Amino acid sequence: MPPGADGAEPAGAAALVGRVAAPGDEVLLLPPGGRVAIGSSGLRPSGGAIVATKSGVVRRTRGGQLWIEGRQKRYIPAEGDCVVGVVVDRMSEHFTVDIAGPFKAVLPMLSFENATKRNRPAIYEGDAVFARVAQAHPDMDPVLTCVDGQGRASNYGHLKGGHTFECSCAWARALLEQPPPAVVAALGAEVPFEMAVGLNGRVWIDAPSAALAVRAAGALRAAEEELGPGGDAGAFVKRALAGGGAGG
Amino acid sequence: MERGTLSNNNRDFIRQAIKEDVRIDGRQPYDHRKLSFQFSLDDSSATVQLGGTRVVAAVAAALEAPLAGGGREGSLRFNVELSPMASPAFEAGRTGEDAVELARVVERAVKQSGAVDLEALCVLPGRRVWALRVDVHVLDHCGNLVDAATLAALAALRAFRRPQVSVGQGDDSEEIVIHPPESREPQPLSMHHLPFPITFALFEAGNLVAMDPSLQEEAAAEGSLTLVLNPHGEVCAVQKADGVGIDRDQLMRCVRLAAARAGELAAALKAALASHEGARVAARVRRRGAGPEAAGAGGAEGGARHVVVLGDAGQADARLAAMLKEMEAAAAAFAAESPSSSGDSSSSGDSSGSSSSGSSGSSGSESDDDTSGQGHGAAGGKQQQAQQQQQPAAAPTGFIKPGKATLKSEDFARKATIASGGAGAKRPLQKPSPKGGKPSRPRGGDPAAAAPDNLAAIAAMIAGAAGGGGGSRRPSLAAAIKPKGGKKDKAARRA
């Protein structure tokens, strides 16, 4: 068993990080003592090991959490995710929001900064919102909120103008990495734009003109497939902004 | 969301972008998405991929009686299915109004524009024509279903090959022989022209148009217009349903755009068919090379497998008599050599089977069933030692059932008796049989030869019925075979 990269890690963990795992593959042998925390990350304990339930690449966060990164487009709500949704219905006490998951989500009307019973947010059917998943149970409607833990808006809320496009959940997660991927930085150097990435595979983008927004969206969408990690992001972005997308 | 609700942001954005001559997937307003055709090797279906929209159409042909009114034209029916895998908005099993409207637009474009030569589909005027059925299935909905469905139907009709038929005059009736593809090459449909659909989405109160809209553009548009043109520049159909209106100049501009696009579509379809033709020929060569035995094993008439005999009841009577004579001969051969009885009886069974299917309408087969049923009942009463190995009541065809290899001549005779059965039993022209268990006697036949006697009896009965008068042919034939309810039997019983 090769030694783990981190001294505190059990020995087997580093063996599979960064490698592809299929459902049923053992990712980590459980140590005789200690604690392992896993969430809805595509891993589950089975017998004496942690076993993958999805196919994808095994990744480890800085904090030591293991998760499987797959290329799925279907979104399963998880607590703490930020998502871009469309309001489908405005009820008296909450909004029904479509976040492209198995169920439509509930966004309470008071979960906005400075919202009170008399001061309700001016969000109506068809509006796009950027929210955080507060509760996500596999069998129930997820609950969203547009305030962070301290009650501040912190970029959540109604998205005005702009354009929303689809991408895979894995690419959305990559777009949110710190530091951001090369294509985002290159795009920012060419076009002033604003972007809200939802982990449900929806990205909202706004730019000074509609043509620029369309081309920027096309560049971001195409970069998932066409721009590898070693590719020239600057040239790619220039090409995309000049030529425009191919149809369909 | 692209597949779910369209947000206000996206709707406003799409409209704003159109004003700036940009579409959300980067196309220009008059650009279309990538189009590809794919054909199946069995000449029956075509798949069209238009951007993300994917539609498959399949053509099936059958010989049927023509629709009322002339009877010199084939028929062409369209059916559109919106599969739930295409869009979350489609539900399984329910034919919503969208599917019906789509079917009507496709029919208007292809059938009512006179694209398919329906008169060439007539085989026997007034009697038999080819009835074509086109089934269109939508597999993926990413916008512009009208174009994709119509193109799929058109491509399928162009790729379709129908079997060759020959109409012959056999004896006194007409035969249509459908030749299998191995013996004669199937023919393409004859088409007068090719109508191509071009759909526009309307924005800005009709002032701006976008050709070949995607799913979100369709949702954000204020109206839509479909033009169907052929490459000669003729407008075959126009579909301008609900939504915002369009003014005259804008409409003519759309027609000019559509005319250019129709030329491109025609070239694309032609190229796709040409490359498919190469694959078809290669597949055919492989099939032929694989087994000339397989091709030649089809039987008589060079592999023709389907014979439809058309004629009225009198002709059917004559044919039945002829076939019964064949059966007689076969039975004689069988009596001569009983070990090979199974072959004879099955061939007799086949010939009687085809005769029963050939006799006019359903009365022939009905009477066969009744005969079998009646025979069964009568024989059960008559024959105490009845060992019914094969129940005639279950057999849908023929007088003689395929028997086991050890069938003896007596068993064979008994079955023939059962089949001809009650009719023979109650037939008063027969003298009562001296032997127990043999209810019928031939008129002038040899009492010793049991098997041919009964067949001769049947033949004589049929001839008598055919020669008899009163009423139409059809009931008299049925009456002759049915033991009760027949005029002749009643009269004879009274006599």
XYZ file of C-alpha atoms in Angstrom:
743
model
C 0.000 0.000 0.000
C 1.671 3.237 -1.050
C 1.997 5.807 1.689
C -0.601 8.566 1.760
C 0.345 12.058 0.644
C -0.867 13.553 3.891
C 0.474 12.030 7.062
C -2.907 12.230 8.741
C -4.629 10.320 5.932
C -5.065 6.594 6.005
C -2.773 4.856 3.635
C -5.214 3.857 0.949
C -6.708 7.275 0.279
C -4.100 8.666 -2.031
C -4.189 5.602 -4.214
C -7.329 6.629 -5.987
C -7.445 10.404 -5.744
C -7.307 11.795 -9.242
C -8.112 8.420 -10.780
C -11.326 7.235 -12.310
C -13.562 5.114 -10.121
C -16.548 3.097 -11.219
C -19.465 2.146 -8.985
C -18.297 -0.548 -6.633
C -14.655 0.432 -6.599
C -13.114 0.810 -3.191
C -11.875 4.307 -2.735
C -10.641 4.154 0.815
C -10.130 1.395 3.301
C -11.634 2.421 6.577
C -9.023 2.746 9.284
C -9.576 0.835 12.507
C -10.033 4.096 14.399
C -10.770 7.723 13.640
C -13.527 9.545 11.801
C -14.409 9.773 8.161
C -17.036 12.218 6.959
C -18.822 11.606 3.728
C -21.901 13.354 2.426
C -23.897 12.991 -0.735
C -20.730 12.836 -2.684
C -21.081 9.586 -4.533
C -19.400 7.533 -1.832
C -20.813 5.293 0.816
C -19.420 2.961 3.418
C -19.650 -0.693 2.610
C -18.067 -3.346 4.725
C -14.590 -2.221 5.641
C -14.175 0.350 2.916
C -15.689 3.375 1.330
C -17.076 2.446 -2.029
C -17.951 4.625 -4.988
C -21.552 4.711 -6.150
C -21.070 6.942 -9.185
C -18.525 6.843 -11.902
C -16.108 9.690 -12.132
C -12.800 11.005 -10.901
C -12.057 10.827 -7.188
C -11.231 14.244 -5.799
C -10.236 15.484 -2.426
C -11.045 18.907 -1.114
C -8.535 20.889 0.869
C -10.299 19.928 4.019
C -9.827 16.259 3.283
C -13.282 15.416 2.069
C -13.459 12.831 -0.658
C -15.954 13.100 -3.441
C -16.550 11.739 -6.902
C -16.652 14.199 -9.733
C -18.787 12.839 -12.547
C -19.872 14.433 -15.806
C -23.568 14.285 -15.131
C -25.975 16.903 -16.299
C -28.725 16.025 -13.904
C -28.670 17.990 -10.721
C -29.362 16.480 -7.294
C -29.832 19.248 -4.724
C -27.340 19.238 -1.866
C -27.261 21.518 1.108
C -25.006 24.485 0.707
C -25.028 24.548 -3.088
C -25.713 27.850 -4.818
C -28.131 27.532 -7.701
C -29.719 29.639 -10.434
C -33.476 29.089 -10.590
C -36.549 30.440 -12.356
C -39.582 31.440 -10.325
C -42.538 29.406 -11.473
C -45.157 30.546 -9.005
C -45.560 33.311 -6.476
C -47.578 32.139 -3.492
C -48.491 34.141 -0.471
C -45.639 32.981 1.706
C -43.120 31.547 -0.683
C -41.982 31.211 -4.276
C -41.890 27.963 -6.214
C -38.620 27.849 -8.084
C -37.545 25.547 -10.873
C -33.922 24.556 -10.290
C -33.837 21.748 -12.826
C -33.717 19.095 -10.147
C -36.089 16.259 -9.384
C -38.449 18.574 -7.513
C -39.280 22.231 -7.662
C -37.789 24.149 -4.778
C -39.423 26.370 -2.215
C -38.005 29.846 -1.548
C -39.662 31.460 1.473
C -40.567 35.044 0.946
C -38.844 36.144 4.108
C -35.500 34.663 3.139
C -34.338 37.913 1.601
C -32.369 40.672 3.186
C -34.625 43.281 4.741
C -37.747 41.332 3.951
C -40.627 41.588 6.364
C -44.255 40.707 6.181
C -45.014 44.148 4.873
C -41.986 44.498 2.685
C -42.012 41.638 0.234
C -39.468 41.206 -2.512
C -40.485 42.403 -5.969
C -39.933 39.079 -7.687
C -42.583 37.684 -9.980
C -43.247 34.683 -12.134
C -40.549 34.145 -14.719
C -37.770 35.931 -12.891
C -34.368 34.352 -12.428
C -32.967 34.150 -8.917
C -29.610 33.181 -7.490
C -30.091 31.334 -4.217
C -28.477 28.878 -1.837
C -29.924 25.486 -0.958
C -30.756 25.557 2.733
C -32.320 22.136 3.057
C -32.111 19.236 0.669
C -33.671 15.933 1.546
C -33.780 13.281 -1.159
C -37.526 12.811 -0.862
C -38.734 16.331 -0.246
C -38.792 19.657 -1.997
C -35.550 21.490 -1.411
C -35.712 24.784 0.417
C -33.752 27.761 -0.847
C -32.689 30.976 0.756
C -31.412 34.245 -0.623
C -29.451 35.274 2.436
C -26.237 33.888 3.723
C -25.628 32.659 7.231
C -25.428 36.158 8.670
C -28.587 37.387 7.014
C -26.870 39.479 4.346
C -27.751 39.355 0.695
C -24.214 38.604 -0.435
C -24.968 38.424 -4.161
C -28.035 36.260 -3.752
C -31.391 37.444 -5.005
C -33.075 38.530 -8.176
C -30.971 38.439 -11.368
C -31.883 41.264 -13.678
C -31.333 41.145 -17.408
C -28.674 38.876 -18.785
C -29.008 35.429 -20.235
C -28.989 31.918 -18.755
C -27.443 28.931 -20.460
C -27.017 25.247 -19.620
C -23.879 23.285 -18.944
C -22.989 20.113 -17.103
C -22.856 20.175 -13.312
C -19.197 19.255 -13.312
C -18.269 22.193 -15.511
C -20.286 24.507 -13.317
C -18.321 23.286 -10.330
C -15.100 23.860 -12.237
C -16.150 27.401 -13.060
C -16.486 28.083 -9.357
C -13.028 26.912 -8.425
C -10.585 29.253 -6.857
C -8.546 30.286 -8.801
C -11.043 30.370 -11.670
C -10.242 28.387 -14.804
C -8.164 29.990 -17.485
C -11.040 30.663 -19.830
C -12.825 32.823 -17.287
C -9.773 34.963 -16.715
C -9.127 35.274 -20.442
C -12.723 36.219 -21.083
C -12.578 38.815 -18.373
C -9.567 40.371 -20.033
C -11.511 40.854 -23.267
C -15.074 41.586 -22.218
C -16.430 43.132 -19.068
C -19.012 40.627 -17.952
C -20.850 39.446 -14.911
C -21.524 35.807 -14.200
C -23.546 33.816 -11.657
C -22.799 30.103 -11.698
C -25.373 27.717 -10.354
C -24.224 24.261 -9.372
C -27.388 22.940 -10.975
C -25.807 23.399 -14.368
C -27.246 26.830 -15.086
C -25.048 29.862 -15.609
C -26.302 33.426 -15.816
C -24.188 35.882 -17.734
C -24.543 39.583 -18.460
C -22.478 41.754 -20.805
C -22.804 45.253 -22.219
C -24.478 44.123 -25.431
C -26.523 41.120 -26.423
C -24.039 40.087 -29.089
C -21.178 40.092 -26.599
C -23.242 38.155 -24.099
C -24.081 35.532 -26.697
C -20.457 35.118 -27.689
C -19.217 35.022 -24.123
C -21.814 32.390 -23.272
C -20.763 30.398 -26.319
C -17.126 30.602 -25.297
C -17.820 29.439 -21.760
C -19.997 26.596 -22.939
C -17.578 25.404 -25.569
C -14.563 25.611 -23.303
C -15.709 22.535 -21.428
C -15.211 20.320 -24.446
C -12.805 22.157 -26.648
C -10.293 23.749 -24.318
C -8.074 21.326 -22.470
C -6.129 22.205 -19.353
C -3.051 23.011 -21.386
C -4.809 24.891 -24.142
C -4.362 28.530 -24.972
C -7.301 30.177 -23.307
C -6.557 33.610 -24.717
C -6.583 32.499 -28.324
C -9.637 30.397 -27.752
C -11.545 33.306 -26.290
C -10.491 35.665 -29.069
C -11.653 33.167 -31.660
C -14.960 32.679 -29.938
C -15.601 36.381 -29.548
C -14.794 37.111 -33.140
C -16.280 34.194 -34.992
C -19.349 33.494 -32.992
C -20.735 30.008 -32.452
C -21.648 27.443 -35.057
C -25.420 26.860 -34.955
C -27.219 24.321 -32.813
C -34.136 26.989 -18.316
C -33.610 25.477 -21.697
C -35.800 22.492 -21.156
C -38.200 23.794 -18.606
C -39.564 27.233 -17.997
C -38.328 30.125 -20.076
C -37.314 32.898 -17.730
C -38.248 36.498 -18.365
C -34.574 37.255 -18.589
C -34.093 34.839 -21.439
C -37.194 35.918 -23.260
C -36.229 39.550 -23.141
C -32.680 38.688 -24.018
C -33.669 36.665 -27.075
C -35.851 39.482 -28.331
C -33.149 42.033 -27.723
C -30.574 39.885 -29.445
C -32.758 39.444 -32.511
C -32.940 43.187 -32.783
C -29.166 43.162 -32.904
C -29.196 40.394 -35.530
C -27.780 37.830 -33.145
C -29.320 34.604 -31.977
C -28.528 32.903 -28.702
C -26.729 30.004 -30.294
C -24.617 32.374 -32.346
C -26.442 32.040 -35.673
C -27.501 34.853 -37.945
C -31.251 35.423 -38.312
C -31.487 33.512 -41.593
C -29.093 30.726 -40.694
C -30.248 27.211 -40.164
C -28.869 24.480 -37.977
C -26.924 21.507 -39.171
C -29.140 19.041 -41.001
C -28.374 15.384 -41.516
C -30.336 12.473 -42.979
C -29.933 8.843 -42.120
C -31.732 5.954 -43.782
C -32.342 2.379 -42.757
C -31.141 -0.469 -44.939
C -34.565 -2.075 -45.148
C -35.895 0.842 -47.203
C -38.570 1.737 -44.750
C -37.444 4.554 -42.486
C -35.480 7.776 -42.370
C -34.094 9.814 -39.464
C -33.586 13.552 -39.626
C -31.379 15.471 -37.234
C -31.877 19.241 -37.344
C -29.593 20.744 -34.742
C -30.698 18.972 -31.594
C -34.114 17.983 -32.901
C -34.293 14.370 -33.968
C -37.253 12.790 -35.762
C -37.671 9.366 -37.359
C -40.336 8.465 -39.911
C -41.266 4.984 -41.127
C -43.359 4.013 -44.136
C -45.437 0.852 -44.420
C -47.485 -0.256 -47.407
C -50.358 -2.687 -47.625
C -52.778 -3.722 -50.321
C -56.244 -2.670 -49.353
C -59.584 -1.923 -50.823
C -59.634 1.679 -51.980
C -61.471 4.438 -50.227
C -64.814 5.257 -51.688
C -64.900 7.523 -54.669
C -63.158 6.366 -57.776
C -60.948 3.721 -56.358
C -58.138 4.540 -58.709
C -55.848 6.134 -56.172
C -53.797 4.757 -53.372
C -54.066 6.269 -49.926
C -51.504 8.004 -47.759
C -51.960 8.445 -44.022
C -49.788 10.258 -41.527
C -49.461 9.670 -37.823
C -47.242 11.709 -35.519
C -46.149 10.517 -32.087
C -44.555 12.893 -29.631
C -42.429 10.602 -27.506
C -41.925 11.541 -23.857
C -38.199 11.132 -24.357
C -38.287 14.165 -26.598
C -39.371 16.721 -24.049
C -40.615 16.871 -20.478
C -43.735 18.528 -21.854
C -44.824 15.402 -23.733
C -46.827 12.771 -21.893
C -46.929 9.138 -22.886
C -50.072 7.856 -24.499
C -51.950 11.091 -24.819
C -52.274 12.479 -28.324
C -52.308 16.124 -27.489
C -53.451 18.787 -29.876
C -49.825 19.467 -30.720
C -49.384 16.024 -32.182
C -52.610 16.307 -34.150
C -51.668 19.716 -35.487
C -48.232 18.486 -36.448
C -49.738 15.537 -38.290
C -52.034 17.850 -40.185
C -49.254 20.194 -41.167
C -47.151 17.286 -42.405
C -50.101 15.922 -44.332
C -50.858 19.289 -45.856
C -47.270 19.700 -46.938
C -46.739 16.250 -48.391
C -50.075 14.844 -49.405
C -52.253 17.772 -50.267
C -49.551 19.390 -52.313
C -49.722 16.362 -54.545
C -46.169 15.295 -53.983
C -46.804 11.559 -54.073
C -48.318 10.078 -57.197
C -51.284 8.274 -55.708
C -52.646 7.060 -59.019
C -49.511 5.037 -59.547
C -50.402 3.145 -56.389
C -53.494 1.616 -57.928
C -53.165 -2.090 -58.635
C -56.651 -3.236 -59.497
C -58.953 -0.279 -60.053
C -61.772 -0.334 -57.574
C -60.518 -3.464 -55.894
C -56.994 -3.177 -54.607
C -54.681 -0.235 -54.136
C -51.577 0.392 -52.111
C -52.328 2.096 -48.819
C -49.271 3.866 -47.424
C -48.932 4.765 -43.810
C -46.248 7.111 -42.562
C -45.498 7.060 -38.834
C -43.452 9.974 -37.563
C -41.843 9.685 -34.132
C -40.254 12.670 -32.459
C -37.246 11.515 -30.471
C -35.732 14.797 -29.330
C -37.359 18.222 -29.328
C -34.969 21.118 -29.578
C -37.209 23.348 -31.639
C -38.746 23.435 -35.106
C -40.614 20.155 -35.060
C -42.606 21.100 -38.145
C -39.571 21.222 -40.381
C -37.984 18.138 -38.920
C -41.149 16.031 -39.062
C -41.977 17.034 -42.632
C -38.429 16.428 -43.787
C -38.420 13.038 -42.098
C -41.691 12.048 -43.761
C -40.414 13.217 -47.121
C -37.093 11.437 -46.785
C -38.827 8.220 -45.719
C -41.159 8.371 -48.711
C -38.241 8.939 -51.033
C -36.267 6.072 -49.550
C -39.194 3.688 -49.414
C -39.307 0.763 -51.819
C -42.519 -1.105 -52.333
C -42.672 -4.691 -53.569
C -43.457 -5.321 -57.189
C -46.822 -6.788 -57.975
C -48.103 -8.523 -61.021
C -51.732 -8.887 -61.841
C -52.620 -12.095 -63.592
C -55.677 -13.726 -64.969
C -55.866 -17.159 -63.485
C -58.791 -19.282 -64.652
C -61.768 -17.040 -64.099
C -60.504 -14.881 -61.297
C -57.843 -12.239 -60.923
C -54.718 -12.824 -58.980
C -52.325 -10.345 -57.556
C -48.920 -11.716 -56.847
C -46.681 -9.755 -54.535
C -43.099 -10.575 -55.308
C -40.609 -10.785 -52.472
C -37.570 -8.518 -52.726
C -35.322 -11.466 -53.512
C -37.096 -12.287 -56.713
C -37.955 -8.826 -58.013
C -36.382 -5.565 -56.995
C -38.781 -3.332 -55.072
C -39.692 -0.064 -56.704
C -39.488 3.466 -55.368
C -42.604 5.569 -55.108
C -43.356 7.861 -57.950
C -43.309 11.475 -56.773
C -44.372 14.518 -58.706
C -42.281 17.012 -56.792
C -40.617 17.446 -53.428
C -42.106 19.971 -51.010
C -39.642 21.297 -48.446
C -40.737 23.087 -45.274
C -39.102 26.236 -43.929
C -40.273 27.678 -40.633
C -39.740 31.205 -39.380
C -40.230 32.583 -35.884
C -41.646 36.090 -35.800
C -40.479 38.823 -33.446
C -41.011 42.518 -32.980
C -44.638 42.417 -34.101
C -43.718 40.638 -37.305
C -40.918 42.916 -38.375
C -38.132 40.514 -37.573
C -37.911 36.869 -38.498
C -35.569 34.092 -37.535
C -35.343 30.995 -39.699
C -35.260 27.517 -38.093
C -35.985 28.550 -34.501
C -34.541 26.632 -31.572
C -36.580 25.604 -28.571
C -36.059 28.766 -26.546
C -36.586 30.976 -29.556
C -39.896 29.283 -30.253
C -40.960 29.926 -26.689
C -39.880 33.553 -26.843
C -41.299 34.250 -30.303
C -44.495 36.138 -30.892
C -45.669 34.041 -33.807
C -44.513 31.563 -36.388
C -44.854 31.028 -40.114
C -44.192 27.859 -42.090
C -43.724 27.946 -45.846
C -43.542 24.806 -47.934
C -41.837 25.234 -51.281
C -40.402 22.927 -53.882
C -37.108 23.527 -55.646
C -38.915 24.922 -58.682
C -39.916 27.901 -56.595
C -43.570 26.943 -56.248
C -45.232 27.583 -52.923
C -47.002 24.366 -51.990
C -48.373 25.229 -48.573
C -48.390 28.042 -46.053
C -49.100 27.571 -42.377
C -49.676 30.804 -40.502
C -51.569 29.879 -37.377
C -51.887 31.833 -34.158
C -49.551 34.580 -33.100
C -48.662 38.003 -34.341
C -49.416 38.933 -37.931
C -46.914 39.603 -40.679
C -47.201 42.213 -43.381
C -47.134 41.678 -47.111
C -43.574 42.754 -47.846
C -42.215 40.765 -44.991
C -44.112 37.722 -46.190
C -42.668 38.038 -49.681
C -39.220 38.412 -48.220
C -39.759 35.193 -46.309
C -40.895 33.469 -49.482
C -37.703 34.503 -51.261
C -35.583 33.284 -48.376
C -37.504 30.050 -48.303
C -37.048 29.518 -52.026
C -33.282 29.686 -51.633
C -33.412 27.346 -48.681
C -35.619 24.843 -50.506
C -32.914 24.506 -53.125
C -30.347 23.759 -50.438
C -32.617 21.227 -48.776
C -33.233 19.470 -52.073
C -29.509 19.199 -52.708
C -28.900 17.873 -49.201
C -31.610 15.238 -49.523
C -30.373 14.181 -52.924
C -26.815 13.794 -51.677
C -27.959 11.800 -48.664
C -30.048 9.483 -50.832
C -27.158 8.976 -53.227
C -24.834 7.899 -50.469
C -27.549 5.684 -49.013
C -28.065 4.053 -52.390
C -24.496 2.871 -52.351
C -25.013 1.257 -48.962
C -28.283 -0.306 -50.103
C -26.714 -1.887 -53.140
C -23.872 -3.258 -51.073
C -26.305 -4.773 -48.594
C -28.325 -6.314 -51.396
C -25.240 -7.851 -52.941
C -24.325 -9.338 -49.595
C -27.833 -10.733 -49.197
C -27.935 -12.270 -52.648
C -24.484 -13.688 -52.349
C -25.247 -15.220 -49.003
C -27.899 -17.620 -50.189
C -29.387 -18.235 -53.543
C -30.892 -21.234 -51.763
C -32.581 -18.978 -49.326
C -34.013 -16.989 -52.161
C -35.165 -19.964 -54.157
C -36.763 -21.817 -51.302
C -39.887 -19.761 -51.515
C -41.839 -22.302 -53.445
C -43.666 -22.148 -56.704
C -43.769 -19.213 -59.087
C -40.200 -18.124 -58.538
C -40.516 -17.369 -54.842
C -43.816 -15.537 -54.771
C -45.122 -15.889 -51.324
C -48.422 -14.235 -51.279
C -51.298 -14.934 -53.525
C -54.526 -13.095 -53.259
C -57.336 -14.567 -55.204
C -60.073 -12.199 -56.024
C -63.276 -13.165 -57.608
C -66.921 -13.547 -56.839
C -68.557 -16.576 -55.324
C -69.270 -18.461 -58.522
C -65.668 -18.334 -59.496
C -64.737 -19.362 -56.005
C -67.019 -22.369 -56.301
C -65.309 -23.421 -59.444
C -61.923 -23.017 -57.897
C -63.020 -24.932 -54.853
C -64.205 -27.770 -57.044
C -60.928 -27.780 -58.872
C -59.005 -27.832 -55.659
C -61.138 -30.614 -54.289
C -60.330 -32.651 -57.339
C -56.683 -32.104 -56.513
C -57.355 -33.202 -52.972
C -59.046 -36.269 -54.301
C -56.059 -37.119 -56.373
C -53.806 -36.514 -53.442
C -55.927 -38.684 -51.225
C -55.843 -41.444 -53.793
C -52.105 -41.216 -53.813
C -52.210 -41.246 -50.053
C -54.379 -44.338 -49.897
C -51.915 -46.027 -52.156
C -49.027 -45.328 -49.882
C -50.051 -44.644 -46.342
C -46.649 -44.090 -44.719
C -46.242 -40.918 -46.612
C -49.670 -39.770 -45.638
C -48.518 -36.823 -43.666
C -46.985 -35.213 -46.697
C -50.084 -35.665 -48.786
C -52.458 -34.658 -46.124
C -50.466 -31.568 -45.409
C -50.329 -30.676 -49.040
C -54.006 -31.304 -49.330
C -54.436 -29.312 -46.202
C -52.472 -26.524 -47.792
C -54.429 -26.534 -50.966
C -57.696 -26.657 -49.143
C -56.370 -24.028 -46.818
C -55.634 -21.748 -49.682
C -58.907 -22.509 -51.241
C -60.717 -21.643 -48.096
C -58.827 -18.420 -47.798
C -59.472 -17.765 -51.403
C -63.157 -18.332 -51.410
C -65.139 -15.218 -51.445
C -65.388 -13.167 -48.347
C -65.755 -14.766 -45.018
C -68.501 -17.170 -45.822
C -66.060 -19.707 -47.144
C -64.041 -19.833 -43.997
C -67.128 -19.535 -41.892
C -68.628 -22.543 -43.554
C -65.434 -24.470 -43.097
C -65.499 -23.737 -39.429
C -69.141 -24.664 -39.231
C -68.478 -27.817 -41.131
C -65.770 -28.744 -38.755
C -67.907 -27.896 -35.788
C -70.928 -29.692 -37.068
C -68.906 -32.584 -38.175
C -67.425 -32.875 -34.780
C -70.795 -32.919 -33.114
C -72.315 -35.321 -35.571
C -69.425 -37.651 -35.573
C -69.340 -37.680 -31.827
C -72.801 -39.056 -31.907
C -72.174 -41.455 -34.723
C -68.850 -42.876 -33.857
C -68.689 -44.516 -30.509
C -65.080 -45.367 -30.750
C -64.235 -41.845 -31.832
C -60.584 -41.248 -31.224
C -60.296 -37.637 -32.062
C -56.618 -37.087 -32.384
C -56.843 -33.667 -33.847
C -59.948 -31.734 -33.083
C -61.317 -30.407 -36.334
C -63.169 -27.686 -34.523
C -59.901 -25.997 -33.770
C -58.689 -25.943 -37.323
C -59.374 -22.755 -39.185
C -58.727 -24.122 -42.618
C -59.414 -27.007 -44.790
C -61.208 -30.182 -44.848
C -58.237 -32.290 -44.069
C -56.024 -31.698 -41.101
C -52.326 -32.448 -41.173
C -52.115 -35.821 -39.616
C -49.526 -37.795 -37.794
C -47.121 -39.897 -39.704
C -48.784 -43.115 -38.627
C -52.131 -42.071 -39.940
C -53.912 -45.025 -41.375
C -56.267 -44.861 -44.237
C -59.234 -45.463 -41.983
C -58.271 -42.635 -39.717
C -57.862 -40.490 -42.747
C -61.261 -41.463 -43.971
C -62.774 -40.817 -40.605
C -61.320 -37.379 -40.511
C -62.571 -36.656 -43.927
C -65.911 -37.866 -42.788
C -65.808 -35.629 -39.780
C -64.841 -32.722 -41.889
C -67.436 -33.228 -44.512
C -69.289 -34.473 -41.680
C -72.712 -33.793 -40.699
C -73.376 -32.680 -44.188
C -72.574 -36.100 -45.390
C -74.476 -37.625 -42.531
C -77.639 -35.812 -43.229
C -77.385 -35.862 -46.917
C -80.489 -37.675 -47.982
C -79.236 -38.498 -51.410
C -76.845 -40.940 -49.850
C -78.106 -44.385 -49.114
C -77.786 -45.290 -45.475
C -74.437 -46.879 -44.954
C -74.436 -50.540 -44.109
C -71.237 -50.177 -42.136
C -71.537 -48.697 -38.739
C -69.629 -45.522 -38.276
C -69.411 -44.454 -41.854
C -72.186 -41.997 -42.329
C -71.616 -41.146 -45.922
C -71.543 -43.171 -49.075
C -70.481 -42.055 -52.457
C -72.996 -41.785 -55.146
C -71.431 -44.092 -57.531
C -68.207 -44.712 -55.824
C -66.507 -47.850 -54.799
C -67.537 -48.754 -51.299
C -64.240 -50.418 -50.664
C -62.138 -47.348 -51.103
C -63.121 -45.275 -48.124
C -60.961 -42.210 -48.536
C -61.699 -41.142 -52.082
C -65.371 -41.847 -51.592
C -65.860 -39.081 -49.138
C -63.928 -36.666 -51.230
C -65.934 -37.583 -54.247
C -68.981 -37.060 -52.112
C -67.804 -33.613 -51.249
C -66.986 -32.895 -54.831
C -70.327 -34.157 -55.941
C -72.015 -32.129 -53.280
C -70.237 -29.024 -54.354
C -70.983 -29.691 -57.967
C -74.576 -30.251 -57.053
C -74.678 -27.025 -55.156
C -73.001 -25.185 -57.953
C -75.413 -26.664 -60.403
C -78.388 -26.008 -58.179
C -80.442 -22.921 -58.585
C -82.160 -20.556 -56.238
C -80.612 -17.640 -54.494
C -77.128 -16.275 -54.948
C -74.079 -18.356 -55.241
C -72.749 -17.563 -51.864
C -75.539 -18.864 -49.671
C -75.961 -21.947 -51.783
C -72.358 -22.899 -51.324
C -72.639 -22.291 -47.636
C -75.873 -24.229 -47.481
C -74.363 -27.147 -49.275
C -71.602 -27.429 -46.771
C -73.571 -26.599 -43.682
C -75.632 -29.506 -42.514
C -78.575 -27.511 -41.320
C -80.180 -24.361 -42.399
C -79.455 -25.012 -46.031
C -82.233 -24.752 -48.506
C -81.122 -27.770 -50.428
C -80.968 -29.998 -47.405
C -84.348 -28.950 -46.193
C -85.825 -29.589 -49.561
C -84.068 -32.861 -49.785
C -85.192 -33.871 -46.363
C -88.738 -33.186 -47.254
C -88.312 -35.239 -50.359
